[in-house]
Amino acid sequence: MKAETSQVKVTIVKVPVPRSHPRFELLMVREQMVEGLARGLVVPEGLIAHGRGECFDYLIGEKTEFFALKAIRAAAASFLLAEKPVISVNGNLAALCARELVELSKATGAPLEVNLFYRSKLREKTVASALKAAGASRILGVNASKRIPRLKSFRSLAEAKGIIEADLVLLGIEDGNRVEALRKAGKKVVVIDLNPLSRSAFNASITIIDNVVRALPKLRLEIEKLRSASKQRLRREASSYDNREALAEALNYIRSRLERLSSNLASGRS
Ligand code: PTJ
């Protein structure tokens, strides 16, 4: 397989955003995505994926909710129990959270592995360089030559010492095919995805329904909190988590939030 590339001319207009803007944080995250595009980390399709994420973030209220905190607790315990955890990094994740990914990698000993849907040699290297610039010392996935079974896309390319041998894989902002293939290969898969209806969310072992920019630092803190816990406690935390229940909670939360908002509107309350 070989990727074909073509170039389009994009004019990026930078304007100062006042701190007082009610959506200042969100606009800054958008800036990171646009910069990511300019640096070749993010593909145009990544901007579309980001927009979908923003929409679901709007629906959950742009806060880390209880169902995400539960998933973060189970994911932290699972990381501490895992023998060969790996953190998979795509273009969007590298653009938004390179530093946090490196810190999580240091906190868990899990290597970072570049894994791209729109894979080209240049993008592999660009994402790896961004991780290196953020302090990563061990980066896998550049020139990966093994294949994840039952997966046809470029995403199946993985490293023997990384995703192929891993017992736990963390990934975020991606489609469901790889999650399914990794689960079939017997791995525990932790997904960060704002969309509780996505196939990734359904197929994962643990789905953190939250924005990666909020979830990753919280996951690292939770790992620090649980670090001295007994294996027995960690197993309890991991096994008491039910992914379907967490997804149902997220959907119910969105439904009741929308009901509340719409009845406030109908009754003239703000
Ligand atoms: O960098 P590459 O080549 O590997 O390509 C990556 C993209 C993002 C283009 C690719 O994985 C893709 O197309 O993903 P999808 O199928 O659009 O799925 C992205 C999912 O991530 C959607 O369910 C979004 O709601 C969700 N999402 C988007 N932004 C965020 C997010 N979830 C958490 N945090 C976000 N910031």
PDB file of C-alpha atoms and ligand atoms in Angstrom:
ATOM      1  CA  MET A   1       0.000   0.000   0.000  1.00  0.00           C
ATOM      2  CA  LYS A   2       1.207   3.484  -0.815  1.00  0.00           C
ATOM      3  CA  ALA A   3      -0.421   6.811   0.052  1.00  0.00           C
ATOM      4  CA  GLU A   4      -1.041   9.374  -2.668  1.00  0.00           C
ATOM      5  CA  THR A   5      -0.661  12.989  -1.646  1.00  0.00           C
ATOM      6  CA  SER A   6      -1.851  16.249  -3.183  1.00  0.00           C
ATOM      7  CA  GLN A   7      -1.488  19.808  -1.981  1.00  0.00           C
ATOM      8  CA  VAL A   8      -4.034  22.576  -1.562  1.00  0.00           C
ATOM      9  CA  LYS A   9      -3.225  26.168  -0.724  1.00  0.00           C
ATOM     10  CA  VAL A  10      -4.708  27.182   2.618  1.00  0.00           C
ATOM     11  CA  THR A  11      -4.623  30.738   3.941  1.00  0.00           C
ATOM     12  CA  ILE A  12      -4.589  30.808   7.713  1.00  0.00           C
ATOM     13  CA  VAL A  13      -5.866  34.055   9.220  1.00  0.00           C
ATOM     14  CA  LYS A  14      -4.688  34.726  12.775  1.00  0.00           C
ATOM     15  CA  VAL A  15      -6.701  37.177  14.852  1.00  0.00           C
ATOM     16  CA  PRO A  16      -6.271  37.968  18.545  1.00  0.00           C
ATOM     17  CA  VAL A  17      -8.989  36.306  20.638  1.00  0.00           C
ATOM     18  CA  PRO A  18      -9.872  38.302  23.782  1.00  0.00           C
ATOM     19  CA  ARG A  19      -9.572  36.284  27.022  1.00  0.00           C
ATOM     20  CA  SER A  20     -13.028  37.500  27.941  1.00  0.00           C
ATOM     21  CA  HIS A  21     -14.549  35.655  24.981  1.00  0.00           C
ATOM     22  CA  PRO A  22     -17.100  33.185  26.438  1.00  0.00           C
ATOM     23  CA  ARG A  23     -15.656  30.407  24.292  1.00  0.00           C
ATOM     24  CA  PHE A  24     -12.004  31.368  24.704  1.00  0.00           C
ATOM     25  CA  GLU A  25     -10.783  27.875  25.663  1.00  0.00           C
ATOM     26  CA  LEU A  26     -12.578  26.210  22.780  1.00  0.00           C
ATOM     27  CA  LEU A  27     -11.218  28.748  20.319  1.00  0.00           C
ATOM     28  CA  MET A  28      -7.691  28.110  21.593  1.00  0.00           C
ATOM     29  CA  VAL A  29      -8.148  24.381  21.016  1.00  0.00           C
ATOM     30  CA  ARG A  30      -9.331  25.179  17.484  1.00  0.00           C
ATOM     31  CA  GLU A  31      -6.166  27.247  16.984  1.00  0.00           C
ATOM     32  CA  GLN A  32      -4.106  24.217  17.996  1.00  0.00           C
ATOM     33  CA  MET A  33      -5.925  22.134  15.391  1.00  0.00           C
ATOM     34  CA  VAL A  34      -5.316  24.723  12.666  1.00  0.00           C
ATOM     35  CA  GLU A  35      -1.652  24.971  13.670  1.00  0.00           C
ATOM     36  CA  GLY A  36      -1.547  21.184  13.581  1.00  0.00           C
ATOM     37  CA  LEU A  37      -2.838  21.306  10.022  1.00  0.00           C
ATOM     38  CA  ALA A  38      -0.196  23.864   9.041  1.00  0.00           C
ATOM     39  CA  ARG A  39       2.543  21.709  10.620  1.00  0.00           C
ATOM     40  CA  GLY A  40       1.376  18.615   8.776  1.00  0.00           C
ATOM     41  CA  LEU A  41       0.317  16.787  11.945  1.00  0.00           C
ATOM     42  CA  VAL A  42      -3.391  16.978  11.241  1.00  0.00           C
ATOM     43  CA  VAL A  43      -5.105  16.032   7.982  1.00  0.00           C
ATOM     44  CA  PRO A  44      -8.124  18.038   6.695  1.00  0.00           C
ATOM     45  CA  GLU A  45     -10.327  15.070   7.669  1.00  0.00           C
ATOM     46  CA  GLY A  46      -9.019  15.575  11.215  1.00  0.00           C
ATOM     47  CA  LEU A  47     -10.641  19.016  11.316  1.00  0.00           C
ATOM     48  CA  ILE A  48     -13.964  17.421  10.382  1.00  0.00           C
ATOM     49  CA  ALA A  49     -13.527  14.829  13.119  1.00  0.00           C
ATOM     50  CA  HIS A  50     -12.753  17.650  15.554  1.00  0.00           C
ATOM     51  CA  GLY A  51     -15.969  19.463  14.612  1.00  0.00           C
ATOM     52  CA  ARG A  52     -17.958  16.319  15.344  1.00  0.00           C
ATOM     53  CA  GLY A  53     -16.239  16.118  18.716  1.00  0.00           C
ATOM     54  CA  GLU A  54     -17.104  19.762  19.490  1.00  0.00           C
ATOM     55  CA  CYS A  55     -20.752  19.038  18.802  1.00  0.00           C
ATOM     56  CA  PHE A  56     -20.835  16.177  21.321  1.00  0.00           C
ATOM     57  CA  ASP A  57     -18.855  18.304  23.774  1.00  0.00           C
ATOM     58  CA  TYR A  58     -21.611  20.895  23.513  1.00  0.00           C
ATOM     59  CA  LEU A  59     -24.183  18.226  24.308  1.00  0.00           C
ATOM     60  CA  ILE A  60     -22.395  17.032  27.455  1.00  0.00           C
ATOM     61  CA  GLY A  61     -21.821  20.628  28.615  1.00  0.00           C
ATOM     62  CA  GLU A  62     -18.039  20.845  27.989  1.00  0.00           C
ATOM     63  CA  LYS A  63     -17.223  19.367  31.411  1.00  0.00           C
ATOM     64  CA  THR A  64     -15.835  16.035  32.560  1.00  0.00           C
ATOM     65  CA  GLU A  65     -18.954  14.282  33.820  1.00  0.00           C
ATOM     66  CA  PHE A  66     -19.392  11.459  36.350  1.00  0.00           C
ATOM     67  CA  PHE A  67     -19.524   8.738  33.668  1.00  0.00           C
ATOM     68  CA  ALA A  68     -16.125   9.901  32.342  1.00  0.00           C
ATOM     69  CA  LEU A  69     -14.665  10.023  35.865  1.00  0.00           C
ATOM     70  CA  LYS A  70     -15.774   6.408  36.432  1.00  0.00           C
ATOM     71  CA  ALA A  71     -14.130   5.371  33.166  1.00  0.00           C
ATOM     72  CA  ILE A  72     -10.964   7.308  34.052  1.00  0.00           C
ATOM     73  CA  ARG A  73     -10.760   5.458  37.389  1.00  0.00           C
ATOM     74  CA  ALA A  74     -11.134   2.062  35.653  1.00  0.00           C
ATOM     75  CA  ALA A  75      -8.620   3.065  32.958  1.00  0.00           C
ATOM     76  CA  ALA A  76      -6.076   4.194  35.567  1.00  0.00           C
ATOM     77  CA  ALA A  77      -6.410   0.895  37.458  1.00  0.00           C
ATOM     78  CA  SER A  78      -6.099  -1.036  34.172  1.00  0.00           C
ATOM     79  CA  PHE A  79      -2.930   0.863  33.234  1.00  0.00           C
ATOM     80  CA  LEU A  80      -1.371  -0.005  36.584  1.00  0.00           C
ATOM     81  CA  LEU A  81      -2.301  -3.676  36.159  1.00  0.00           C
ATOM     82  CA  ALA A  82      -1.160  -3.930  32.526  1.00  0.00           C
ATOM     83  CA  GLU A  83       2.135  -5.604  31.677  1.00  0.00           C
ATOM     84  CA  LYS A  84       2.634  -4.049  28.250  1.00  0.00           C
ATOM     85  CA  PRO A  85       0.503  -0.941  27.878  1.00  0.00           C
ATOM     86  CA  VAL A  86       0.904   1.218  24.749  1.00  0.00           C
ATOM     87  CA  ILE A  87      -0.390   4.715  23.961  1.00  0.00           C
ATOM     88  CA  SER A  88      -1.429   5.048  20.321  1.00  0.00           C
ATOM     89  CA  VAL A  89      -1.043   8.517  18.806  1.00  0.00           C
ATOM     90  CA  ASN A  90      -2.728   9.920  15.704  1.00  0.00           C
ATOM     91  CA  GLY A  91      -2.457  13.379  14.149  1.00  0.00           C
ATOM     92  CA  ASN A  92      -5.279  15.008  16.119  1.00  0.00           C
ATOM     93  CA  LEU A  93      -3.982  13.693  19.439  1.00  0.00           C
ATOM     94  CA  ALA A  94      -0.447  14.891  18.692  1.00  0.00           C
ATOM     95  CA  ALA A  95      -1.711  18.370  17.747  1.00  0.00           C
ATOM     96  CA  LEU A  96      -3.846  18.747  20.862  1.00  0.00           C
ATOM     97  CA  CYS A  97      -2.005  16.897  23.614  1.00  0.00           C
ATOM     98  CA  ALA A  98       1.625  16.071  22.759  1.00  0.00           C
ATOM     99  CA  ARG A  99       2.909  17.124  26.185  1.00  0.00           C
ATOM    100  CA  GLU A 100       0.172  15.283  28.084  1.00  0.00           C
ATOM    101  CA  LEU A 101       0.787  12.128  26.065  1.00  0.00           C
ATOM    102  CA  VAL A 102       4.480  12.268  26.936  1.00  0.00           C
ATOM    103  CA  GLU A 103       3.683  12.794  30.623  1.00  0.00           C
ATOM    104  CA  LEU A 104       1.239   9.882  30.599  1.00  0.00           C
ATOM    105  CA  SER A 105       3.862   7.743  28.905  1.00  0.00           C
ATOM    106  CA  LYS A 106       6.403   8.630  31.607  1.00  0.00           C
ATOM    107  CA  ALA A 107       3.894   8.016  34.397  1.00  0.00           C
ATOM    108  CA  THR A 108       2.939   4.555  33.095  1.00  0.00           C
ATOM    109  CA  GLY A 109       6.040   3.342  31.273  1.00  0.00           C
ATOM    110  CA  ALA A 110       3.819   2.845  28.193  1.00  0.00           C
ATOM    111  CA  PRO A 111       5.589   3.755  24.950  1.00  0.00           C
ATOM    112  CA  LEU A 112       3.986   6.127  22.471  1.00  0.00           C
ATOM    113  CA  GLU A 113       3.253   4.535  19.104  1.00  0.00           C
ATOM    114  CA  VAL A 114       2.439   6.631  16.044  1.00  0.00           C
ATOM    115  CA  ASN A 115      -0.544   5.080  14.276  1.00  0.00           C
ATOM    116  CA  LEU A 116      -2.212   6.944  11.450  1.00  0.00           C
ATOM    117  CA  PHE A 117      -5.208   6.319   9.262  1.00  0.00           C
ATOM    118  CA  TYR A 118      -3.901   8.740   6.619  1.00  0.00           C
ATOM    119  CA  ARG A 119      -0.445   7.303   6.848  1.00  0.00           C
ATOM    120  CA  SER A 120       2.492   8.629   4.875  1.00  0.00           C
ATOM    121  CA  LYS A 121       6.190   8.448   5.706  1.00  0.00           C
ATOM    122  CA  LEU A 122       6.275  12.220   6.087  1.00  0.00           C
ATOM    123  CA  ARG A 123       3.335  12.309   8.521  1.00  0.00           C
ATOM    124  CA  GLU A 124       4.786   9.460  10.580  1.00  0.00           C
ATOM    125  CA  LYS A 125       7.969  11.483  11.002  1.00  0.00           C
ATOM    126  CA  THR A 126       6.127  14.762  11.649  1.00  0.00           C
ATOM    127  CA  VAL A 127       4.046  13.227  14.450  1.00  0.00           C
ATOM    128  CA  ALA A 128       7.120  11.511  15.923  1.00  0.00           C
ATOM    129  CA  SER A 129       9.056  14.822  15.861  1.00  0.00           C
ATOM    130  CA  ALA A 130       6.216  16.631  17.644  1.00  0.00           C
ATOM    131  CA  LEU A 131       6.291  13.972  20.377  1.00  0.00           C
ATOM    132  CA  LYS A 132      10.057  14.224  20.613  1.00  0.00           C
ATOM    133  CA  ALA A 133       9.867  18.023  20.895  1.00  0.00           C
ATOM    134  CA  ALA A 134       7.380  17.517  23.748  1.00  0.00           C
ATOM    135  CA  GLY A 135       9.955  15.392  25.602  1.00  0.00           C
ATOM    136  CA  ALA A 136       9.327  11.815  24.439  1.00  0.00           C
ATOM    137  CA  SER A 137      12.332   9.525  24.444  1.00  0.00           C
ATOM    138  CA  ARG A 138      10.781   6.313  23.090  1.00  0.00           C
ATOM    139  CA  ILE A 139       8.567   6.592  20.045  1.00  0.00           C
ATOM    140  CA  LEU A 140       7.358   3.551  18.134  1.00  0.00           C
ATOM    141  CA  GLY A 141       5.393   3.280  14.910  1.00  0.00           C
ATOM    142  CA  VAL A 142       7.705   4.940  12.383  1.00  0.00           C
ATOM    143  CA  ASN A 143       8.338   2.384   9.626  1.00  0.00           C
ATOM    144  CA  ALA A 144       6.110  -0.140  11.422  1.00  0.00           C
ATOM    145  CA  SER A 145       5.874  -3.345   9.400  1.00  0.00           C
ATOM    146  CA  LYS A 146       3.714  -5.804  11.374  1.00  0.00           C
ATOM    147  CA  ARG A 147      -0.032  -5.934  10.889  1.00  0.00           C
ATOM    148  CA  ILE A 148      -2.927  -5.942  13.317  1.00  0.00           C
ATOM    149  CA  PRO A 149      -4.974  -8.986  12.222  1.00  0.00           C
ATOM    150  CA  ARG A 150      -8.415  -8.416  10.608  1.00  0.00           C
ATOM    151  CA  LEU A 151      -7.702  -4.797   9.707  1.00  0.00           C
ATOM    152  CA  LYS A 152      -7.195  -3.663   6.130  1.00  0.00           C
ATOM    153  CA  SER A 153      -6.341   0.067   6.335  1.00  0.00           C
ATOM    154  CA  PHE A 154      -2.901   1.618   6.895  1.00  0.00           C
ATOM    155  CA  ARG A 155      -3.944   1.657  10.529  1.00  0.00           C
ATOM    156  CA  SER A 156      -3.161  -2.050  10.685  1.00  0.00           C
ATOM    157  CA  LEU A 157       0.565  -1.250  10.502  1.00  0.00           C
ATOM    158  CA  ALA A 158       1.992  -1.587  14.000  1.00  0.00           C
ATOM    159  CA  GLU A 159       5.166  -2.501  15.841  1.00  0.00           C
ATOM    160  CA  ALA A 160       5.926  -5.913  17.257  1.00  0.00           C
ATOM    161  CA  LYS A 161       7.339  -4.402  20.463  1.00  0.00           C
ATOM    162  CA  GLY A 162       4.386  -2.005  20.669  1.00  0.00           C
ATOM    163  CA  ILE A 163       0.739  -2.443  19.749  1.00  0.00           C
ATOM    164  CA  ILE A 164       1.167  -6.015  18.433  1.00  0.00           C
ATOM    165  CA  GLU A 165       2.408  -7.346  21.793  1.00  0.00           C
ATOM    166  CA  ALA A 166       0.499  -4.903  24.006  1.00  0.00           C
ATOM    167  CA  ASP A 167      -2.050  -6.123  26.527  1.00  0.00           C
ATOM    168  CA  LEU A 168      -3.596  -2.640  26.829  1.00  0.00           C
ATOM    169  CA  VAL A 169      -3.884   0.061  24.152  1.00  0.00           C
ATOM    170  CA  LEU A 170      -5.042   3.622  24.796  1.00  0.00           C
ATOM    171  CA  LEU A 171      -6.322   5.560  21.817  1.00  0.00           C
ATOM    172  CA  GLY A 172      -8.496   8.567  21.107  1.00  0.00           C
ATOM    173  CA  ILE A 173     -10.298  10.406  18.302  1.00  0.00           C
ATOM    174  CA  GLU A 174     -10.625   7.597  15.820  1.00  0.00           C
ATOM    175  CA  ASP A 175     -13.002   5.323  13.980  1.00  0.00           C
ATOM    176  CA  GLY A 176     -14.184   1.986  15.307  1.00  0.00           C
ATOM    177  CA  ASN A 177     -12.451  -0.537  13.016  1.00  0.00           C
ATOM    178  CA  ARG A 178      -9.185  -0.644  14.852  1.00  0.00           C
ATOM    179  CA  VAL A 179     -10.850  -0.828  18.248  1.00  0.00           C
ATOM    180  CA  GLU A 180     -12.777  -3.874  17.069  1.00  0.00           C
ATOM    181  CA  ALA A 181      -9.664  -5.515  15.609  1.00  0.00           C
ATOM    182  CA  LEU A 182      -7.632  -4.864  18.768  1.00  0.00           C
ATOM    183  CA  ARG A 183     -10.383  -6.313  20.974  1.00  0.00           C
ATOM    184  CA  LYS A 184     -10.537  -9.397  18.738  1.00  0.00           C
ATOM    185  CA  ALA A 185      -6.775  -9.710  19.187  1.00  0.00           C
ATOM    186  CA  GLY A 186      -7.457 -10.041  22.938  1.00  0.00           C
ATOM    187  CA  LYS A 187      -6.322  -6.598  24.091  1.00  0.00           C
ATOM    188  CA  LYS A 188      -7.895  -4.279  26.596  1.00  0.00           C
ATOM    189  CA  VAL A 189      -8.745  -1.093  24.709  1.00  0.00           C
ATOM    190  CA  VAL A 190      -9.244   2.260  26.405  1.00  0.00           C
ATOM    191  CA  VAL A 191     -10.830   4.861  24.129  1.00  0.00           C
ATOM    192  CA  ILE A 192     -11.277   8.597  24.639  1.00  0.00           C
ATOM    193  CA  ASP A 193     -14.168   9.722  22.457  1.00  0.00           C
ATOM    194  CA  LEU A 194     -16.734  12.469  22.954  1.00  0.00           C
ATOM    195  CA  ASN A 195     -19.322  10.543  20.960  1.00  0.00           C
ATOM    196  CA  PRO A 196     -21.115   7.889  23.030  1.00  0.00           C
ATOM    197  CA  LEU A 197     -22.769   6.612  19.838  1.00  0.00           C
ATOM    198  CA  SER A 198     -19.551   5.836  17.980  1.00  0.00           C
ATOM    199  CA  ARG A 199     -18.452   2.306  17.145  1.00  0.00           C
ATOM    200  CA  SER A 200     -15.200   2.986  19.009  1.00  0.00           C
ATOM    201  CA  ALA A 201     -17.221   3.804  22.129  1.00  0.00           C
ATOM    202  CA  PHE A 202     -19.320   0.629  21.760  1.00  0.00           C
ATOM    203  CA  ASN A 203     -16.433  -1.697  21.037  1.00  0.00           C
ATOM    204  CA  ALA A 204     -13.953  -0.438  23.627  1.00  0.00           C
ATOM    205  CA  SER A 205     -13.301  -2.136  26.952  1.00  0.00           C
ATOM    206  CA  ILE A 206     -13.388   1.283  28.615  1.00  0.00           C
ATOM    207  CA  THR A 207     -14.713   4.452  26.949  1.00  0.00           C
ATOM    208  CA  ILE A 208     -13.918   7.828  28.441  1.00  0.00           C
ATOM    209  CA  ILE A 209     -16.659  10.091  27.046  1.00  0.00           C
ATOM    210  CA  ASP A 210     -14.775  13.353  27.339  1.00  0.00           C
ATOM    211  CA  ASN A 211     -12.555  15.727  25.428  1.00  0.00           C
ATOM    212  CA  VAL A 212      -8.977  14.442  25.186  1.00  0.00           C
ATOM    213  CA  VAL A 213      -7.705  17.825  26.376  1.00  0.00           C
ATOM    214  CA  ARG A 214      -9.572  17.374  29.685  1.00  0.00           C
ATOM    215  CA  ALA A 215      -9.382  13.595  30.015  1.00  0.00           C
ATOM    216  CA  LEU A 216      -5.646  12.971  29.581  1.00  0.00           C
ATOM    217  CA  PRO A 217      -4.443  15.134  32.516  1.00  0.00           C
ATOM    218  CA  LYS A 218      -7.173  13.625  34.714  1.00  0.00           C
ATOM    219  CA  LEU A 219      -6.138  10.112  33.733  1.00  0.00           C
ATOM    220  CA  ARG A 220      -2.545  10.837  34.712  1.00  0.00           C
ATOM    221  CA  LEU A 221      -3.614  12.268  38.091  1.00  0.00           C
ATOM    222  CA  GLU A 222      -5.796   9.232  38.749  1.00  0.00           C
ATOM    223  CA  ILE A 223      -2.852   6.943  38.001  1.00  0.00           C
ATOM    224  CA  GLU A 224      -0.783   8.863  40.573  1.00  0.00           C
ATOM    225  CA  LYS A 225      -3.613   8.520  43.117  1.00  0.00           C
ATOM    226  CA  LEU A 226      -3.926   4.770  42.606  1.00  0.00           C
ATOM    227  CA  ARG A 227      -0.222   4.064  42.270  1.00  0.00           C
ATOM    228  CA  SER A 228       0.187   2.750  45.817  1.00  0.00           C
ATOM    229  CA  ALA A 229      -3.103   0.790  45.830  1.00  0.00           C
ATOM    230  CA  SER A 230      -2.976  -2.993  46.228  1.00  0.00           C
ATOM    231  CA  LYS A 231      -3.372  -5.254  43.186  1.00  0.00           C
ATOM    232  CA  GLN A 232      -6.606  -6.486  44.723  1.00  0.00           C
ATOM    233  CA  ARG A 233      -8.010  -2.931  44.896  1.00  0.00           C
ATOM    234  CA  LEU A 234      -6.866  -2.225  41.318  1.00  0.00           C
ATOM    235  CA  ARG A 235      -8.577  -5.386  40.088  1.00  0.00           C
ATOM    236  CA  ARG A 236     -11.739  -4.369  41.893  1.00  0.00           C
ATOM    237  CA  GLU A 237     -11.668  -0.891  40.329  1.00  0.00           C
ATOM    238  CA  ALA A 238     -11.101  -2.335  36.861  1.00  0.00           C
ATOM    239  CA  SER A 239     -13.623  -5.156  37.025  1.00  0.00           C
ATOM    240  CA  SER A 240     -16.466  -3.168  38.579  1.00  0.00           C
ATOM    241  CA  TYR A 241     -16.567  -0.967  35.469  1.00  0.00           C
ATOM    242  CA  ASP A 242     -19.221  -1.772  32.865  1.00  0.00           C
ATOM    243  CA  ASN A 243     -18.746  -0.037  29.513  1.00  0.00           C
ATOM    244  CA  ARG A 244     -22.346  -0.446  28.303  1.00  0.00           C
ATOM    245  CA  GLU A 245     -23.610   1.006  31.578  1.00  0.00           C
ATOM    246  CA  ALA A 246     -21.242   4.003  31.234  1.00  0.00           C
ATOM    247  CA  LEU A 247     -22.435   4.670  27.670  1.00  0.00           C
ATOM    248  CA  ALA A 248     -26.066   4.426  28.777  1.00  0.00           C
ATOM    249  CA  GLU A 249     -25.313   6.905  31.570  1.00  0.00           C
ATOM    250  CA  ALA A 250     -23.760   9.325  29.086  1.00  0.00           C
ATOM    251  CA  LEU A 251     -26.770   9.097  26.752  1.00  0.00           C
ATOM    252  CA  ASN A 252     -29.215   9.503  29.643  1.00  0.00           C
ATOM    253  CA  TYR A 253     -27.244  12.481  30.876  1.00  0.00           C
ATOM    254  CA  ILE A 254     -27.444  14.159  27.458  1.00  0.00           C
ATOM    255  CA  ARG A 255     -31.172  13.353  27.213  1.00  0.00           C
ATOM    256  CA  SER A 256     -32.046  14.815  30.609  1.00  0.00           C
ATOM    257  CA  ARG A 257     -29.822  17.841  30.022  1.00  0.00           C
ATOM    258  CA  LEU A 258     -31.618  18.552  26.747  1.00  0.00           C
ATOM    259  CA  GLU A 259     -35.020  18.025  28.410  1.00  0.00           C
ATOM    260  CA  ARG A 260     -34.084  20.491  31.145  1.00  0.00           C
ATOM    261  CA  LEU A 261     -32.792  23.071  28.658  1.00  0.00           C
ATOM    262  CA  SER A 262     -35.820  22.762  26.398  1.00  0.00           C
ATOM    263  CA  SER A 263     -38.336  22.994  29.239  1.00  0.00           C
ATOM    264  CA  ASN A 264     -36.493  26.071  30.582  1.00  0.00           C
ATOM    265  CA  LEU A 265     -36.807  27.636  27.147  1.00  0.00           C
ATOM    266  CA  ALA A 266     -40.480  26.721  26.852  1.00  0.00           C
ATOM    267  CA  SER A 267     -41.287  28.158  30.284  1.00  0.00           C
ATOM    268  CA  GLY A 268     -39.345  31.371  29.632  1.00  0.00           C
ATOM    269  CA  ARG A 269     -36.553  30.567  32.151  1.00  0.00           C
ATOM    270  CA  SER A 270     -33.037  30.903  30.768  1.00  0.00           C
TER     271      SER A 270
HETATM  272  O1  PTJ B   1      -4.365  11.322  12.077  1.00  0.00           O
HETATM  273  P1  PTJ B   1      -5.017  10.188  11.335  1.00  0.00           P
HETATM  274  O2  PTJ B   1      -4.512  10.041   9.932  1.00  0.00           O
HETATM  275  O3  PTJ B   1      -4.936   8.879  12.059  1.00  0.00           O
HETATM  276  O4  PTJ B   1      -6.599  10.520  11.175  1.00  0.00           O
HETATM  277  C1  PTJ B   1      -7.361  10.723  12.309  1.00  0.00           C
HETATM  278  C2  PTJ B   1      -8.873  11.036  12.066  1.00  0.00           C
HETATM  279  C3  PTJ B   1      -9.368  11.877  13.245  1.00  0.00           C
HETATM  280  C4  PTJ B   1      -9.053  11.850  10.800  1.00  0.00           C
HETATM  281  C5  PTJ B   1      -9.662   9.723  11.975  1.00  0.00           C
HETATM  282  O5  PTJ B   1      -9.333   8.930  13.078  1.00  0.00           O
HETATM  283  C6  PTJ B   1     -11.169   9.901  11.884  1.00  0.00           C
HETATM  284  O6  PTJ B   1     -11.685  10.149  10.814  1.00  0.00           O
HETATM  285  O7  PTJ B   1     -11.870   9.776  13.016  1.00  0.00           O
HETATM  286  P2  PTJ B   1     -13.483   9.773  13.045  1.00  0.00           P
HETATM  287  O8  PTJ B   1     -14.021   8.519  12.449  1.00  0.00           O
HETATM  288  O9  PTJ B   1     -14.023  11.070  12.538  1.00  0.00           O
HETATM  289  O10 PTJ B   1     -13.760   9.696  14.587  1.00  0.00           O
HETATM  290  C7  PTJ B   1     -13.319  10.672  15.469  1.00  0.00           C
HETATM  291  C8  PTJ B   1     -14.112  10.551  16.779  1.00  0.00           C
HETATM  292  O11 PTJ B   1     -13.432  11.323  17.763  1.00  0.00           O
HETATM  293  C9  PTJ B   1     -15.538  11.095  16.681  1.00  0.00           C
HETATM  294  O12 PTJ B   1     -16.418  10.217  17.364  1.00  0.00           O
HETATM  295  C10 PTJ B   1     -15.472  12.449  17.421  1.00  0.00           C
HETATM  296  O13 PTJ B   1     -16.675  12.744  18.074  1.00  0.00           O
HETATM  297  C11 PTJ B   1     -14.350  12.210  18.410  1.00  0.00           C
HETATM  298  N1  PTJ B   1     -13.582  13.416  18.773  1.00  0.00           N
HETATM  299  C12 PTJ B   1     -13.226  14.448  17.982  1.00  0.00           C
HETATM  300  N2  PTJ B   1     -12.506  15.352  18.668  1.00  0.00           N
HETATM  301  C13 PTJ B   1     -12.375  14.877  19.920  1.00  0.00           C
HETATM  302  C14 PTJ B   1     -13.063  13.634  19.997  1.00  0.00           C
HETATM  303  N3  PTJ B   1     -13.108  12.910  21.126  1.00  0.00           N
HETATM  304  C15 PTJ B   1     -12.456  13.407  22.204  1.00  0.00           C
HETATM  305  N4  PTJ B   1     -11.786  14.591  22.218  1.00  0.00           N
HETATM  306  C16 PTJ B   1     -11.721  15.350  21.098  1.00  0.00           C
HETATM  307  N5  PTJ B   1     -11.045  16.518  21.116  1.00  0.00           N
END
